[in-house]
Amino acid sequence: GEVIQVSSVDDLFDAAARVKPGATILIAKGHYYLPRYFEISTDNVTLCGTGDRNAVILDGARSRHGELIGISKCQGVTVADLTIQNVKWNGIKINSDRGAQRVTIRNCVLHNIWQRGVKAPGIRNNADQFSPRGCRIEFCLFYNDRPKQFADDETDTAKTFNGNYIGGIDVKNTVDWKITDNVFIGIHGRTREGRGCIYISEDGRGCHIERNVFLDCDIAIALGNPSLEYSKQHAVDCIVRNNFVAQCP
């Protein structure tokens, strides 16, 4: 399909507004400070850098919103070959409650994300219709420079999660996902009680978690969240196989 080449923040937002199904938004090498949340809502769009994931940086340090990249009301989107960094809440949000399906995240760096590098929210109503299917997260690096602090996220306080509401991938109602060949380093809560680097917290079905590496994180892999009353099943026909875990107490 069409290739839209962008080399500025304005170009990027303009491309998302006019992109057609099947097209690629190709971002030139550079460091892009996004002023606000950026969303893709067109089917089969690829958002990618020029090949070197360290050379194309989307930075949320100056954004007025807590989430940086969103995918909504579409299917078949791919995000690849980028660094996403300095985000207060979610680096990439798969808005499954608004119809996002079959998303692929490949060869990206998620750096200093203070809630979740990748998030898909829970679906209490119409789960059969909106459960995100066929998503892939592969060949990505998730790492933080230091443990989370209260100053990173005003919603995570001593009265809520005590500075420990942080993880790598937190996805819910997942069907036939593949999370493979990723690396997680230094994902820590304030008191070393963070959430899982890969966390399928409820109603995961047919998901494969393979060949991932976890180094010096609080929790590597977690399936299920029995504290939630609305989900009767948490991990059905899921496979966790051939992962490497070290220094995850």
PDB file of C-alpha atoms in Angstrom:
ATOM      1  CA  GLY A   1       0.000   0.000   0.000  1.00  0.00           C
ATOM      2  CA  GLU A   2       0.860   3.676   0.173  1.00  0.00           C
ATOM      3  CA  VAL A   3       3.917   4.767   2.171  1.00  0.00           C
ATOM      4  CA  ILE A   4       3.594   8.090   4.014  1.00  0.00           C
ATOM      5  CA  GLN A   5       6.996   9.385   5.047  1.00  0.00           C
ATOM      6  CA  VAL A   6       7.086  11.651   8.090  1.00  0.00           C
ATOM      7  CA  SER A   7       9.913  13.629   9.628  1.00  0.00           C
ATOM      8  CA  SER A   8       8.167  15.881  12.179  1.00  0.00           C
ATOM      9  CA  VAL A   9       5.574  15.615  14.923  1.00  0.00           C
ATOM     10  CA  ASP A  10       3.048  17.536  12.825  1.00  0.00           C
ATOM     11  CA  ASP A  11       3.639  15.156   9.920  1.00  0.00           C
ATOM     12  CA  LEU A  12       2.988  12.207  12.208  1.00  0.00           C
ATOM     13  CA  PHE A  13      -0.386  13.433  13.455  1.00  0.00           C
ATOM     14  CA  ASP A  14      -1.393  14.477   9.955  1.00  0.00           C
ATOM     15  CA  ALA A  15      -0.501  11.043   8.595  1.00  0.00           C
ATOM     16  CA  ALA A  16      -2.639   9.280  11.213  1.00  0.00           C
ATOM     17  CA  ALA A  17      -5.593  11.493  10.305  1.00  0.00           C
ATOM     18  CA  ARG A  18      -5.451  10.737   6.567  1.00  0.00           C
ATOM     19  CA  VAL A  19      -3.916   7.272   6.308  1.00  0.00           C
ATOM     20  CA  LYS A  20      -5.873   4.710   4.312  1.00  0.00           C
ATOM     21  CA  PRO A  21      -6.245   0.990   5.056  1.00  0.00           C
ATOM     22  CA  GLY A  22      -3.152  -1.005   4.193  1.00  0.00           C
ATOM     23  CA  ALA A  23      -0.754   1.946   4.195  1.00  0.00           C
ATOM     24  CA  THR A  24       2.506   2.449   6.080  1.00  0.00           C
ATOM     25  CA  ILE A  25       3.495   5.488   8.133  1.00  0.00           C
ATOM     26  CA  LEU A  26       7.297   5.498   7.900  1.00  0.00           C
ATOM     27  CA  ILE A  27       9.027   7.691  10.478  1.00  0.00           C
ATOM     28  CA  ALA A  28      12.454   9.128   9.673  1.00  0.00           C
ATOM     29  CA  LYS A  29      15.303   8.852  12.151  1.00  0.00           C
ATOM     30  CA  GLY A  30      14.955  11.373  14.959  1.00  0.00           C
ATOM     31  CA  HIS A  31      13.767  12.161  18.462  1.00  0.00           C
ATOM     32  CA  TYR A  32      10.081  13.168  18.494  1.00  0.00           C
ATOM     33  CA  TYR A  33       8.518  14.715  21.601  1.00  0.00           C
ATOM     34  CA  LEU A  34       4.792  14.075  21.286  1.00  0.00           C
ATOM     35  CA  PRO A  35       2.653  16.793  22.887  1.00  0.00           C
ATOM     36  CA  ARG A  36      -0.360  14.526  23.363  1.00  0.00           C
ATOM     37  CA  TYR A  37      -1.827  11.071  22.870  1.00  0.00           C
ATOM     38  CA  PHE A  38      -1.438   9.656  19.351  1.00  0.00           C
ATOM     39  CA  GLU A  39      -3.991   7.191  17.971  1.00  0.00           C
ATOM     40  CA  ILE A  40      -4.323   4.878  14.975  1.00  0.00           C
ATOM     41  CA  SER A  41      -7.876   3.914  14.032  1.00  0.00           C
ATOM     42  CA  THR A  42      -7.494   2.595  10.460  1.00  0.00           C
ATOM     43  CA  ASP A  43      -7.315  -1.082   9.488  1.00  0.00           C
ATOM     44  CA  ASN A  44      -4.053  -2.762   8.491  1.00  0.00           C
ATOM     45  CA  VAL A  45      -1.841   0.270   9.018  1.00  0.00           C
ATOM     46  CA  THR A  46       1.850  -0.132   9.812  1.00  0.00           C
ATOM     47  CA  LEU A  47       3.528   2.485  12.010  1.00  0.00           C
ATOM     48  CA  CYS A  48       7.268   1.978  11.872  1.00  0.00           C
ATOM     49  CA  GLY A  49      10.710   3.470  11.947  1.00  0.00           C
ATOM     50  CA  THR A  50      13.326   3.128   9.282  1.00  0.00           C
ATOM     51  CA  GLY A  51      14.745  -0.144  10.619  1.00  0.00           C
ATOM     52  CA  ASP A  52      16.955   0.793  13.591  1.00  0.00           C
ATOM     53  CA  ARG A  53      14.624   0.840  16.564  1.00  0.00           C
ATOM     54  CA  ASN A  54      17.054   2.969  18.584  1.00  0.00           C
ATOM     55  CA  ALA A  55      17.144   5.690  15.931  1.00  0.00           C
ATOM     56  CA  VAL A  56      13.420   6.592  15.952  1.00  0.00           C
ATOM     57  CA  ILE A  57      12.250   7.730  19.389  1.00  0.00           C
ATOM     58  CA  LEU A  58       8.700   8.735  20.318  1.00  0.00           C
ATOM     59  CA  ASP A  59       9.031  10.492  23.674  1.00  0.00           C
ATOM     60  CA  GLY A  60       6.211  11.222  26.116  1.00  0.00           C
ATOM     61  CA  ALA A  61       8.202  13.429  28.486  1.00  0.00           C
ATOM     62  CA  ARG A  62       6.370  16.552  27.266  1.00  0.00           C
ATOM     63  CA  SER A  63       2.962  14.995  26.609  1.00  0.00           C
ATOM     64  CA  ARG A  64      -0.045  16.312  28.477  1.00  0.00           C
ATOM     65  CA  HIS A  65      -1.581  12.819  28.528  1.00  0.00           C
ATOM     66  CA  GLY A  66      -0.600   9.701  30.443  1.00  0.00           C
ATOM     67  CA  GLU A  67      -0.834   7.348  27.455  1.00  0.00           C
ATOM     68  CA  LEU A  68       1.243   7.793  24.327  1.00  0.00           C
ATOM     69  CA  ILE A  69       0.269   5.418  21.466  1.00  0.00           C
ATOM     70  CA  GLY A  70      -3.286   4.105  21.126  1.00  0.00           C
ATOM     71  CA  ILE A  71      -4.955   1.663  18.728  1.00  0.00           C
ATOM     72  CA  SER A  72      -8.751   1.807  18.497  1.00  0.00           C
ATOM     73  CA  LYS A  73     -11.657   0.717  16.288  1.00  0.00           C
ATOM     74  CA  CYS A  74      -9.477  -1.182  13.825  1.00  0.00           C
ATOM     75  CA  GLN A  75      -7.679  -4.440  13.158  1.00  0.00           C
ATOM     76  CA  GLY A  76      -4.415  -5.587  11.681  1.00  0.00           C
ATOM     77  CA  VAL A  77      -2.266  -2.678  12.913  1.00  0.00           C
ATOM     78  CA  THR A  78       1.500  -3.220  13.228  1.00  0.00           C
ATOM     79  CA  VAL A  79       3.848  -1.072  15.337  1.00  0.00           C
ATOM     80  CA  ALA A  80       7.505  -1.826  14.629  1.00  0.00           C
ATOM     81  CA  ASP A  81      11.106  -0.613  14.774  1.00  0.00           C
ATOM     82  CA  LEU A  82      10.544   2.232  17.282  1.00  0.00           C
ATOM     83  CA  THR A  83      11.553   3.343  20.751  1.00  0.00           C
ATOM     84  CA  ILE A  84       8.725   4.591  22.974  1.00  0.00           C
ATOM     85  CA  GLN A  85       9.901   6.194  26.202  1.00  0.00           C
ATOM     86  CA  ASN A  86       9.129   8.402  29.204  1.00  0.00           C
ATOM     87  CA  VAL A  87       5.407   7.661  29.505  1.00  0.00           C
ATOM     88  CA  LYS A  88       3.494   8.129  32.751  1.00  0.00           C
ATOM     89  CA  TRP A  89       0.964   5.330  32.222  1.00  0.00           C
ATOM     90  CA  ASN A  90       0.794   3.168  29.083  1.00  0.00           C
ATOM     91  CA  GLY A  91       3.285   3.200  26.223  1.00  0.00           C
ATOM     92  CA  ILE A  92       1.099   1.317  23.718  1.00  0.00           C
ATOM     93  CA  LYS A  93      -2.609   0.927  24.530  1.00  0.00           C
ATOM     94  CA  ILE A  94      -4.549  -1.714  22.607  1.00  0.00           C
ATOM     95  CA  ASN A  95      -8.063  -0.361  23.157  1.00  0.00           C
ATOM     96  CA  SER A  96      -9.838  -3.690  22.905  1.00  0.00           C
ATOM     97  CA  ASP A  97     -12.881  -2.187  24.610  1.00  0.00           C
ATOM     98  CA  ARG A  98     -13.120  -0.001  21.489  1.00  0.00           C
ATOM     99  CA  GLY A  99     -12.677  -2.738  18.911  1.00  0.00           C
ATOM    100  CA  ALA A 100      -8.904  -3.145  18.447  1.00  0.00           C
ATOM    101  CA  GLN A 101      -8.018  -6.615  17.131  1.00  0.00           C
ATOM    102  CA  ARG A 102      -5.027  -8.498  15.663  1.00  0.00           C
ATOM    103  CA  VAL A 103      -2.358  -5.992  16.653  1.00  0.00           C
ATOM    104  CA  THR A 104       1.330  -6.800  16.151  1.00  0.00           C
ATOM    105  CA  ILE A 105       4.085  -5.055  18.127  1.00  0.00           C
ATOM    106  CA  ARG A 106       7.488  -6.044  16.776  1.00  0.00           C
ATOM    107  CA  ASN A 107      11.088  -5.001  17.431  1.00  0.00           C
ATOM    108  CA  CYS A 108      10.235  -2.033  19.653  1.00  0.00           C
ATOM    109  CA  VAL A 109      11.909  -0.615  22.750  1.00  0.00           C
ATOM    110  CA  LEU A 110       9.642   0.352  25.677  1.00  0.00           C
ATOM    111  CA  HIS A 111      11.802   2.454  27.995  1.00  0.00           C
ATOM    112  CA  ASN A 112      10.859   4.119  31.289  1.00  0.00           C
ATOM    113  CA  ILE A 113       7.140   3.402  31.067  1.00  0.00           C
ATOM    114  CA  TRP A 114       5.737   3.858  34.573  1.00  0.00           C
ATOM    115  CA  GLN A 115       2.620   1.697  34.454  1.00  0.00           C
ATOM    116  CA  ARG A 116       2.629  -0.691  31.454  1.00  0.00           C
ATOM    117  CA  GLY A 117       4.643  -0.873  28.277  1.00  0.00           C
ATOM    118  CA  VAL A 118       1.691  -2.563  26.541  1.00  0.00           C
ATOM    119  CA  LYS A 119      -1.836  -2.518  27.943  1.00  0.00           C
ATOM    120  CA  ALA A 120      -5.167  -4.031  26.884  1.00  0.00           C
ATOM    121  CA  PRO A 121      -8.009  -3.238  29.321  1.00  0.00           C
ATOM    122  CA  GLY A 122     -10.520  -5.648  30.811  1.00  0.00           C
ATOM    123  CA  ILE A 123     -13.908  -6.079  29.179  1.00  0.00           C
ATOM    124  CA  ARG A 124     -16.801  -6.589  31.544  1.00  0.00           C
ATOM    125  CA  ASN A 125     -19.567  -6.418  28.933  1.00  0.00           C
ATOM    126  CA  ASN A 126     -19.712  -7.980  25.445  1.00  0.00           C
ATOM    127  CA  ALA A 127     -16.467  -9.854  26.042  1.00  0.00           C
ATOM    128  CA  ASP A 128     -17.234 -12.376  23.302  1.00  0.00           C
ATOM    129  CA  GLN A 129     -17.436  -9.544  20.788  1.00  0.00           C
ATOM    130  CA  PHE A 130     -14.569  -7.325  21.945  1.00  0.00           C
ATOM    131  CA  SER A 131     -11.989  -9.753  23.362  1.00  0.00           C
ATOM    132  CA  PRO A 132      -8.752  -8.943  21.497  1.00  0.00           C
ATOM    133  CA  ARG A 133      -7.773 -11.826  19.226  1.00  0.00           C
ATOM    134  CA  GLY A 134      -4.664 -12.835  17.386  1.00  0.00           C
ATOM    135  CA  CYS A 135      -2.257 -10.206  18.763  1.00  0.00           C
ATOM    136  CA  ARG A 136       1.517 -10.653  18.735  1.00  0.00           C
ATOM    137  CA  ILE A 137       4.253  -8.996  20.782  1.00  0.00           C
ATOM    138  CA  GLU A 138       7.692 -10.132  19.648  1.00  0.00           C
ATOM    139  CA  PHE A 139      11.388  -9.156  19.614  1.00  0.00           C
ATOM    140  CA  CYS A 140      10.825  -6.170  21.919  1.00  0.00           C
ATOM    141  CA  LEU A 141      12.957  -4.796  24.758  1.00  0.00           C
ATOM    142  CA  PHE A 142      11.249  -3.530  27.917  1.00  0.00           C
ATOM    143  CA  TYR A 143      13.555  -1.802  30.391  1.00  0.00           C
ATOM    144  CA  ASN A 144      13.580   0.910  33.025  1.00  0.00           C
ATOM    145  CA  ASP A 145      16.568   2.832  34.323  1.00  0.00           C
ATOM    146  CA  ARG A 146      15.465   2.633  37.976  1.00  0.00           C
ATOM    147  CA  PRO A 147      12.577   1.519  40.226  1.00  0.00           C
ATOM    148  CA  LYS A 148       9.331   3.453  40.043  1.00  0.00           C
ATOM    149  CA  GLN A 149       8.943   6.468  42.345  1.00  0.00           C
ATOM    150  CA  PHE A 150       5.855   8.284  43.575  1.00  0.00           C
ATOM    151  CA  ALA A 151       6.784  11.269  41.396  1.00  0.00           C
ATOM    152  CA  ASP A 152       6.432   9.176  38.232  1.00  0.00           C
ATOM    153  CA  ASP A 153       2.666   8.642  38.554  1.00  0.00           C
ATOM    154  CA  GLU A 154       0.350  10.708  40.727  1.00  0.00           C
ATOM    155  CA  THR A 155      -2.269   7.899  40.761  1.00  0.00           C
ATOM    156  CA  ASP A 156       0.108   5.422  42.423  1.00  0.00           C
ATOM    157  CA  THR A 157       0.326   6.636  46.010  1.00  0.00           C
ATOM    158  CA  ALA A 158       0.867   5.195  49.469  1.00  0.00           C
ATOM    159  CA  LYS A 159      -2.943   4.867  49.694  1.00  0.00           C
ATOM    160  CA  THR A 160      -3.354   3.025  46.372  1.00  0.00           C
ATOM    161  CA  PHE A 161      -0.529   0.712  45.204  1.00  0.00           C
ATOM    162  CA  ASN A 162       2.381   2.198  47.183  1.00  0.00           C
ATOM    163  CA  GLY A 163       4.420   2.912  44.084  1.00  0.00           C
ATOM    164  CA  ASN A 164       4.193  -0.653  42.749  1.00  0.00           C
ATOM    165  CA  TYR A 165       1.620  -0.340  39.962  1.00  0.00           C
ATOM    166  CA  ILE A 166       4.083  -1.119  37.198  1.00  0.00           C
ATOM    167  CA  GLY A 167       4.786  -3.984  34.789  1.00  0.00           C
ATOM    168  CA  GLY A 168       5.706  -4.739  31.204  1.00  0.00           C
ATOM    169  CA  ILE A 169       2.690  -6.236  29.396  1.00  0.00           C
ATOM    170  CA  ASP A 170      -0.727  -6.295  31.107  1.00  0.00           C
ATOM    171  CA  VAL A 171      -3.480  -7.663  28.879  1.00  0.00           C
ATOM    172  CA  LYS A 172      -6.947  -9.021  29.587  1.00  0.00           C
ATOM    173  CA  ASN A 173      -9.561 -11.125  27.772  1.00  0.00           C
ATOM    174  CA  THR A 174      -6.835 -12.242  25.391  1.00  0.00           C
ATOM    175  CA  VAL A 175      -7.570 -14.910  22.760  1.00  0.00           C
ATOM    176  CA  ASP A 176      -4.814 -16.653  20.789  1.00  0.00           C
ATOM    177  CA  TRP A 177      -2.020 -14.195  21.594  1.00  0.00           C
ATOM    178  CA  LYS A 178       1.657 -14.930  21.051  1.00  0.00           C
ATOM    179  CA  ILE A 179       4.158 -13.139  23.315  1.00  0.00           C
ATOM    180  CA  THR A 180       7.567 -14.384  22.230  1.00  0.00           C
ATOM    181  CA  ASP A 181      11.257 -13.523  22.037  1.00  0.00           C
ATOM    182  CA  ASN A 182      11.112 -10.388  24.215  1.00  0.00           C
ATOM    183  CA  VAL A 183      13.566  -9.146  26.862  1.00  0.00           C
ATOM    184  CA  PHE A 184      12.599  -7.470  30.166  1.00  0.00           C
ATOM    185  CA  ILE A 185      15.194  -5.748  32.359  1.00  0.00           C
ATOM    186  CA  GLY A 186      14.821  -3.770  35.592  1.00  0.00           C
ATOM    187  CA  ILE A 187      11.021  -3.571  35.873  1.00  0.00           C
ATOM    188  CA  HIS A 188      10.697  -2.697  39.573  1.00  0.00           C
ATOM    189  CA  GLY A 189       8.078  -1.202  41.826  1.00  0.00           C
ATOM    190  CA  ARG A 190       9.085   1.267  44.504  1.00  0.00           C
ATOM    191  CA  THR A 191       9.306  -1.484  47.151  1.00  0.00           C
ATOM    192  CA  ARG A 192      10.067  -4.383  44.783  1.00  0.00           C
ATOM    193  CA  GLU A 193       6.390  -5.418  44.665  1.00  0.00           C
ATOM    194  CA  GLY A 194       5.660  -4.566  41.026  1.00  0.00           C
ATOM    195  CA  ARG A 195       3.352  -6.524  38.738  1.00  0.00           C
ATOM    196  CA  GLY A 196       4.330  -9.154  36.196  1.00  0.00           C
ATOM    197  CA  CYS A 197       6.475  -8.351  33.191  1.00  0.00           C
ATOM    198  CA  ILE A 198       3.962 -10.487  31.284  1.00  0.00           C
ATOM    199  CA  TYR A 199       0.614 -10.445  33.038  1.00  0.00           C
ATOM    200  CA  ILE A 200      -2.501 -12.033  31.558  1.00  0.00           C
ATOM    201  CA  SER A 201      -4.670 -11.001  34.418  1.00  0.00           C
ATOM    202  CA  GLU A 202      -7.990 -12.593  33.507  1.00  0.00           C
ATOM    203  CA  ASP A 203      -9.819 -14.581  30.846  1.00  0.00           C
ATOM    204  CA  GLY A 204      -6.773 -15.473  28.781  1.00  0.00           C
ATOM    205  CA  ARG A 205      -7.426 -18.253  26.261  1.00  0.00           C
ATOM    206  CA  GLY A 206      -5.026 -20.061  23.979  1.00  0.00           C
ATOM    207  CA  CYS A 207      -2.082 -17.735  24.653  1.00  0.00           C
ATOM    208  CA  HIS A 208       1.553 -18.718  24.098  1.00  0.00           C
ATOM    209  CA  ILE A 209       4.392 -17.150  26.092  1.00  0.00           C
ATOM    210  CA  GLU A 210       7.707 -18.462  24.792  1.00  0.00           C
ATOM    211  CA  ARG A 211      11.433 -17.681  24.568  1.00  0.00           C
ATOM    212  CA  ASN A 212      11.284 -14.496  26.638  1.00  0.00           C
ATOM    213  CA  VAL A 213      14.126 -13.341  28.913  1.00  0.00           C
ATOM    214  CA  PHE A 214      13.551 -11.710  32.320  1.00  0.00           C
ATOM    215  CA  LEU A 215      16.516 -10.177  34.138  1.00  0.00           C
ATOM    216  CA  ASP A 216      16.340  -8.352  37.484  1.00  0.00           C
ATOM    217  CA  CYS A 217      12.594  -7.691  37.604  1.00  0.00           C
ATOM    218  CA  ASP A 218      10.063  -8.101  40.425  1.00  0.00           C
ATOM    219  CA  ILE A 219       7.807 -10.720  38.766  1.00  0.00           C
ATOM    220  CA  ALA A 220       8.426 -12.396  35.432  1.00  0.00           C
ATOM    221  CA  ILE A 221       5.170 -14.105  34.343  1.00  0.00           C
ATOM    222  CA  ALA A 222       1.768 -14.068  36.018  1.00  0.00           C
ATOM    223  CA  LEU A 223      -1.435 -15.707  34.789  1.00  0.00           C
ATOM    224  CA  GLY A 224      -4.748 -15.008  36.454  1.00  0.00           C
ATOM    225  CA  ASN A 225      -6.164 -12.566  38.979  1.00  0.00           C
ATOM    226  CA  PRO A 226      -8.631 -14.325  41.298  1.00  0.00           C
ATOM    227  CA  SER A 227      -9.398 -11.098  43.158  1.00  0.00           C
ATOM    228  CA  LEU A 228     -11.624 -10.079  40.238  1.00  0.00           C
ATOM    229  CA  GLU A 229     -15.185 -11.198  40.734  1.00  0.00           C
ATOM    230  CA  TYR A 230     -16.448 -10.823  37.174  1.00  0.00           C
ATOM    231  CA  SER A 231     -14.149 -13.329  35.474  1.00  0.00           C
ATOM    232  CA  LYS A 232     -14.741 -17.004  36.315  1.00  0.00           C
ATOM    233  CA  GLN A 233     -11.798 -18.313  34.305  1.00  0.00           C
ATOM    234  CA  HIS A 234      -8.353 -16.783  34.091  1.00  0.00           C
ATOM    235  CA  ALA A 235      -5.979 -18.838  31.953  1.00  0.00           C
ATOM    236  CA  VAL A 236      -7.400 -21.551  29.723  1.00  0.00           C
ATOM    237  CA  ASP A 237      -5.234 -23.599  27.308  1.00  0.00           C
ATOM    238  CA  CYS A 238      -2.295 -21.227  27.760  1.00  0.00           C
ATOM    239  CA  ILE A 239       1.315 -22.353  27.247  1.00  0.00           C
ATOM    240  CA  VAL A 240       4.327 -20.887  29.055  1.00  0.00           C
ATOM    241  CA  ARG A 241       7.419 -22.561  27.668  1.00  0.00           C
ATOM    242  CA  ASN A 242      11.182 -22.139  27.313  1.00  0.00           C
ATOM    243  CA  ASN A 243      11.547 -18.760  29.029  1.00  0.00           C
ATOM    244  CA  PHE A 244      14.664 -17.628  30.952  1.00  0.00           C
ATOM    245  CA  VAL A 245      14.206 -16.014  34.359  1.00  0.00           C
ATOM    246  CA  ALA A 246      16.955 -14.639  36.610  1.00  0.00           C
ATOM    247  CA  GLN A 247      16.864 -12.354  39.674  1.00  0.00           C
ATOM    248  CA  CYS A 248      13.065 -12.096  39.803  1.00  0.00           C
ATOM    249  CA  PRO A 249      12.263 -12.636  43.491  1.00  0.00           C
TER     250      PRO A 249
END
